[in-house]
XYZ file of C-alpha atoms in Angstrom:
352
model
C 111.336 62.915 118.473
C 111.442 59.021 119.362
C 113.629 57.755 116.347
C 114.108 53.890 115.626
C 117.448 53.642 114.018
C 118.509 50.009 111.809
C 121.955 49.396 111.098
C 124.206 46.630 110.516
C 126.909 46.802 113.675
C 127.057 48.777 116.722
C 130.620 48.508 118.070
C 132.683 50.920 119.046
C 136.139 48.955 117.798
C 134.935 47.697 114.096
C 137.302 49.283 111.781
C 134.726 49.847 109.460
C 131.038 50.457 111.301
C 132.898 52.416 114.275
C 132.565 55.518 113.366
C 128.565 55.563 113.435
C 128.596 54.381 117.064
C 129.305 58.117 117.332
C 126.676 59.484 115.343
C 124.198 57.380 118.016
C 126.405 59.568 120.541
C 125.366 63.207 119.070
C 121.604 61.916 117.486
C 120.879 61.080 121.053
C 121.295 64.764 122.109
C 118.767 65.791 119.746
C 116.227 63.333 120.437
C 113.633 62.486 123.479
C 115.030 58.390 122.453
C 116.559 55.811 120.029
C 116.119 52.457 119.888
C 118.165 50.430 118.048
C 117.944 47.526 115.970
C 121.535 46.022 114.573
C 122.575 43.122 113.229
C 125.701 42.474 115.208
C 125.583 44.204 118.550
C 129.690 44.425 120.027
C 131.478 46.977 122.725
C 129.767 50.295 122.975
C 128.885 53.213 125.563
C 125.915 55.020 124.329
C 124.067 57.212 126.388
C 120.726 56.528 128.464
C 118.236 57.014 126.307
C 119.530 55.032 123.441
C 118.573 50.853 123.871
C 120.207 48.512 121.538
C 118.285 45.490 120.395
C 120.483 42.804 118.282
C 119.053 40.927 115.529
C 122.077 37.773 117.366
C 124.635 37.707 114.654
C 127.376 37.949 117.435
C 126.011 34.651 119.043
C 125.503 32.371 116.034
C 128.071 30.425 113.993
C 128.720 30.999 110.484
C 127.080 27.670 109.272
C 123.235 27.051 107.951
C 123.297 30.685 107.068
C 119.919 30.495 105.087
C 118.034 29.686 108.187
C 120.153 32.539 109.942
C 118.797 34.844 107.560
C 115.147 33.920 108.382
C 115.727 34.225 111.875
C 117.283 37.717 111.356
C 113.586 38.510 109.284
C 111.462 37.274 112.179
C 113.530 38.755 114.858
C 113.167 42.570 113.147
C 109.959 41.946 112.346
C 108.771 41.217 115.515
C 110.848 44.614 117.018
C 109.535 46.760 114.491
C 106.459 45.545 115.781
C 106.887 45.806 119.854
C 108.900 48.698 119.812
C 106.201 50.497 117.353
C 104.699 52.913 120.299
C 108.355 53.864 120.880
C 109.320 55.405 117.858
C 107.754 58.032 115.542
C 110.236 57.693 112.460
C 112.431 55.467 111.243
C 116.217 55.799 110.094
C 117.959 52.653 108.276
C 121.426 52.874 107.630
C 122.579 51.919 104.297
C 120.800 48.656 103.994
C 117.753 48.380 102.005
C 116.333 44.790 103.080
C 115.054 46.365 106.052
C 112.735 48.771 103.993
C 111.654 45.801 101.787
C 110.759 43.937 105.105
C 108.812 46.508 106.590
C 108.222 49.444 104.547
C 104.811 48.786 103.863
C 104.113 48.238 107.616
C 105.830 51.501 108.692
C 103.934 53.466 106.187
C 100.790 52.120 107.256
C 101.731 53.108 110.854
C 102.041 56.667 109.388
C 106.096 56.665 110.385
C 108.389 58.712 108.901
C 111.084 56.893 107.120
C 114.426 58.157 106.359
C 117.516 55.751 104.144
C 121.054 56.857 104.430
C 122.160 54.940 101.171
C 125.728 56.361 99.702
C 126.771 53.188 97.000
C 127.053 53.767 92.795
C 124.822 50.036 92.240
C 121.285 49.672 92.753
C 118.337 47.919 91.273
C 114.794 47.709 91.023
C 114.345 46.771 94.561
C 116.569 50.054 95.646
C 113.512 51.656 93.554
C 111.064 49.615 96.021
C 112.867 50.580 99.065
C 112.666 54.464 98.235
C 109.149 54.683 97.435
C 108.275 54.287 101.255
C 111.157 57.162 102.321
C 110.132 60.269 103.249
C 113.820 61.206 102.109
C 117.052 59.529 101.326
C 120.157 60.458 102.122
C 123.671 60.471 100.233
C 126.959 62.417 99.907
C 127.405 61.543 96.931
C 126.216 63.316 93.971
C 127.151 59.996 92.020
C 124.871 57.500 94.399
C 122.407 55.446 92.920
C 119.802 57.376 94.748
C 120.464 60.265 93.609
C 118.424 60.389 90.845
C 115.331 60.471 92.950
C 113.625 63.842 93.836
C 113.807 63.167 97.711
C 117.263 62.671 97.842
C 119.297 65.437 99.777
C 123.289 65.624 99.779
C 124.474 65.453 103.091
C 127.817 66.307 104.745
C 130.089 62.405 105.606
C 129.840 63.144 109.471
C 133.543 62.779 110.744
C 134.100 63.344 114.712
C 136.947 65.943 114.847
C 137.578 65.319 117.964
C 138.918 61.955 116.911
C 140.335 62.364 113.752
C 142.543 65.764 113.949
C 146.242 66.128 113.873
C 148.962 65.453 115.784
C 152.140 67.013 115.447
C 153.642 65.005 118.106
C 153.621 62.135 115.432
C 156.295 61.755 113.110
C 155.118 61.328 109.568
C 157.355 58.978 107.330
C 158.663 60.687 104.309
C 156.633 58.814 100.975
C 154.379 56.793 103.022
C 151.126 55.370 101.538
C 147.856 54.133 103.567
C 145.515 52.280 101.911
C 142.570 51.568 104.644
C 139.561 49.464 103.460
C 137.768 45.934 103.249
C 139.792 44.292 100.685
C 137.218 43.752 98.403
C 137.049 43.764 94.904
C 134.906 47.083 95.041
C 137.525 48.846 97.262
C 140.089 47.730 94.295
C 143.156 47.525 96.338
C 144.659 46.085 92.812
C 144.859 49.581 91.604
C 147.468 50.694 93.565
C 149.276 47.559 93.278
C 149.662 48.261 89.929
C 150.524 52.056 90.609
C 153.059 50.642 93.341
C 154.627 48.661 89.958
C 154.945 51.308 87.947
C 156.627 53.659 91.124
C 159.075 51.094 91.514
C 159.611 51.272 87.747
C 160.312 54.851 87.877
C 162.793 54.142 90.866
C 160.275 56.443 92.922
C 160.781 55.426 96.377
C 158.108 54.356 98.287
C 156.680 52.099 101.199
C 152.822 51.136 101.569
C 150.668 50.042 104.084
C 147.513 48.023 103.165
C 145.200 47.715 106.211
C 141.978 45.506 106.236
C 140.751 42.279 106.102
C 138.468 40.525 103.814
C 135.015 38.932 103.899
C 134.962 35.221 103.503
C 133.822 35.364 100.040
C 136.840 37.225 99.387
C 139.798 35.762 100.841
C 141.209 34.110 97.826
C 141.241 37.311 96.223
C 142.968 39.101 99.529
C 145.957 36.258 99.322
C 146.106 37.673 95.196
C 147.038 40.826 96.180
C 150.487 39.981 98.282
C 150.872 37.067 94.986
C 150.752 39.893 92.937
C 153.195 42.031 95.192
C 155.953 39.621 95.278
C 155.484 38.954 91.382
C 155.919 42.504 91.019
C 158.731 42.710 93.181
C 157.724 45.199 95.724
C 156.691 43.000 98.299
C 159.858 44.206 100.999
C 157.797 47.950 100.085
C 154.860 46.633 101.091
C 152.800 45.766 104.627
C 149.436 43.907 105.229
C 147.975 44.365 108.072
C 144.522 42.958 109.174
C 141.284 45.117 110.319
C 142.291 47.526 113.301
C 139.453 49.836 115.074
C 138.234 52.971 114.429
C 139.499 54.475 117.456
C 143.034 52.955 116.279
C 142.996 54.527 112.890
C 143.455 58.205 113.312
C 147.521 57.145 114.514
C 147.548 55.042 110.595
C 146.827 58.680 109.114
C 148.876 60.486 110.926
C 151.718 57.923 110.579
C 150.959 58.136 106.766
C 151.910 60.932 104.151
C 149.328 60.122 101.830
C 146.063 57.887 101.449
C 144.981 56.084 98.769
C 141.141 55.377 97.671
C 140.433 53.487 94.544
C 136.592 53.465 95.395
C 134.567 54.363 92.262
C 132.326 57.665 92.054
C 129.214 57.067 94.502
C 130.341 55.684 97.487
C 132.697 58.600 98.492
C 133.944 56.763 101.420
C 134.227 58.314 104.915
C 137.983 57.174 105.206
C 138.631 59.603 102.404
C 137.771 62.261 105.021
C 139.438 60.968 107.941
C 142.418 61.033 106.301
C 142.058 64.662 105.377
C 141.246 65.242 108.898
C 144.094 63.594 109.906
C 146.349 65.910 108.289
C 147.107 62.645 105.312
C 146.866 63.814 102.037
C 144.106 61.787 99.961
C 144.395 60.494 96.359
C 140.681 59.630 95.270
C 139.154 57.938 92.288
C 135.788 59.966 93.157
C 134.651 62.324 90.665
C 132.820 63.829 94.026
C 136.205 64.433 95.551
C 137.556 66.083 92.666
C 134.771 68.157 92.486
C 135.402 69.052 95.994
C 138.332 70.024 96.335
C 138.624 71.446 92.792
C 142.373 70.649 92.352
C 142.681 67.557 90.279
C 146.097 66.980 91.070
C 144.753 64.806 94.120
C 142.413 62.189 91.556
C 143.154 59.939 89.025
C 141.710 57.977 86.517
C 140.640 54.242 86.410
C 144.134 52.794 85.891
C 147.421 52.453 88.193
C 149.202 54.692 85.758
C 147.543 57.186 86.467
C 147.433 56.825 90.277
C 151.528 56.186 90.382
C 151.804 59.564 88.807
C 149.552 62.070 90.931
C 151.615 60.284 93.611
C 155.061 60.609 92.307
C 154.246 64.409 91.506
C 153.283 64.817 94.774
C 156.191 63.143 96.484
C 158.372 65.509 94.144
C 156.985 68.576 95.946
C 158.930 70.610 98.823
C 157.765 70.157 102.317
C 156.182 73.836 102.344
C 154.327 73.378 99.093
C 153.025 70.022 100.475
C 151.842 71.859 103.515
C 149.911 74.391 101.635
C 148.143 71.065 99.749
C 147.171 69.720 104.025
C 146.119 73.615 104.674
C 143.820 74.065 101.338
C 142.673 70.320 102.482
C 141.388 71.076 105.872
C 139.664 74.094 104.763
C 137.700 72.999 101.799
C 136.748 69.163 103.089
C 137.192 68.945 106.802
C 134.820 71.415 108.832
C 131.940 71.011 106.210
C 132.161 67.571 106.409
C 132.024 67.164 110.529
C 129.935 65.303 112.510
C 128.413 68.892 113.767
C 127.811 69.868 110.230
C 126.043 66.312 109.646
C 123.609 66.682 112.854
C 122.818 70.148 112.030
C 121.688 68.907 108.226
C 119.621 66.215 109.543
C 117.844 68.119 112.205
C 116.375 69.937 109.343
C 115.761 67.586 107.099
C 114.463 65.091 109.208
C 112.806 67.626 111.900
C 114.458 66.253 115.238
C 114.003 67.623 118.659
């Protein structure tokens, strides 16, 4: 199979988007080709038959974004076009624009089209965007796109090889990671508020906060250490801006536990990481409760309830924490590889 693939970055180092420059990496051994189209092309070493094509994010300033935004529609427009003979189905990752734009021309061209979309919102144009899929694709049994008939669960796709332990590393004792864009949908607020009511219960702690924000959401980033000091935890507590993916795997192993305050349908691949990691994960994620099947690693939708999972946790011996890592690695981590993920979409989507 010749498979266009449409994504928003392909670079190796973003903390966020880095992981899927390895899924590029094993697709490409399963497939005659892949072209590319991104909207921010960085550092990456793909192999020979895959051929990025950048919609030019990385060379234009932030300013007179509306026209930007044109230029990005004409630019994929006229690749979907040129590159049409070189690809017989189409994969776009997570962002449904792309469909909007050319859907109806794919479909006409007879191409299979495939949307990895794993978010809890959608609308009426999500609805659009899924009529012309031949399947979509979620882990989360609490996506938006769930709901439709041709949606198929799929395993998160976390390379192993990457994200494993390393006993060599030194974990500190009542250390928590929280590892995200510090947006208002990541809620990084959450365990502020847990972090509060630890310190209330003279449960000590330290946390690391690691991301940075959009733009749009910098006022609200600057909140969260406000908040900190207010609280009175701020010597507990450590910001530290967006690092890459290949420099994450030493934050989990350097962490006891991880923290995701994500709401049910994204089920976020750092959740997994972690796990993989040997960190312990505390999810908001019905999905990962349902997982895992031991509810003593979710919470509800309030810091209370966050600060005590964690302080119960912290309150447990070193073996019986160890059994909690062991039970971890077997029920989330090899199901949820990046072999398990290329196996599921070579027969759903027919590759080779």
């Amino acid at each position: 199979m010749k498979l266009l693939f449409v994504t928003q970055v392909v670079d190796r180092n973003d903390g966020v988007l880095g992981a899927y420059h390895g899924w590029l990496t094993e697709l490409a051994k399963h497939t005659e080709r892949i072209e590319v189209i991104c909207l921010y092309e960085g550092e990456h070493d793909l192999p020979a038959n895959v051929t990025v094509h950048s919609l030019g994010k990385e060379s234009l300033s932030s300013r007179r974004k509306p026209l930007h935004r044109l230029l990005y529609v004409f630019r994929f427009k006229r690749l979907a076009w040129t590159l049409r003979h070189d690809y017989d189905a189409v994969f776009v990752h997570m962002n449904q624009e792309y469909l909007l734009i050319a859907g109806p021309f794919w479909k006409l061209l007879g191409k299979r089209i495939y949307m990895w979309r794993n978010h809890y919102a959608g609308s009426w144009l999500t609805d659009i965007a899924a009529a012309f899929c031949t399947k979509i694709f979620s882990t989360s049994r609490h996506s938006y796109t769930a709901r439709y008939r041709k949606n198929v669960l799929m395993p998160v796709g976390i390379d192993t090889s990457l994200f494993r332990p390393d006993t060599s590393m030194a974990r500190k004792p009542r250390s928590i990671l929280f590892l995200a864009r510090m947006t208002p949908s990541k809620n990084p607020l959450m365990l502020i508020e847990a972090l509060r009511e630890l310190k209330e219960k003279r449960v000590p702690f330290t946390a690391t906060f690691v991301g940075s924000p959009p733009p749009e959401h910098e006022a609200y980033y600057r909140s969260l250490a406000g908040r900190a000091e207010h609280y009175g935890i701020a010597e507990y507590v450590t910001f530290l801006p967006n690092v890459s993916n290949r420099e994450t795997p030493d934050l989990y192993r350097a962490h006891e536990v991880f923290v995701n305050c994500s709401r049910s349908g994204m089920f976020d691949k750092t959740i997994f990481e972690a796990v993989a990691s040997g960190c312990v994960p505390f999810a908001r994620s019905r999905d990962w409760e349902m997982l895992v099947g031991d509810e003593r690693l979710s919470f509800a939708e309030n810091g209370g309830s966050l600060a005590a999972r964690l302080a119960a946790f912290f309150s447990l011996g070193e073996t019986e924490q160890e059994a909690v890592r062991d039970m971890l690695a077997e029920r989330a981590v090899a199901p949820n590889a990046l072999s398990a993920l290329i196996v599921a979409l070579e027969r759903e989507m027919g590759l080779e």
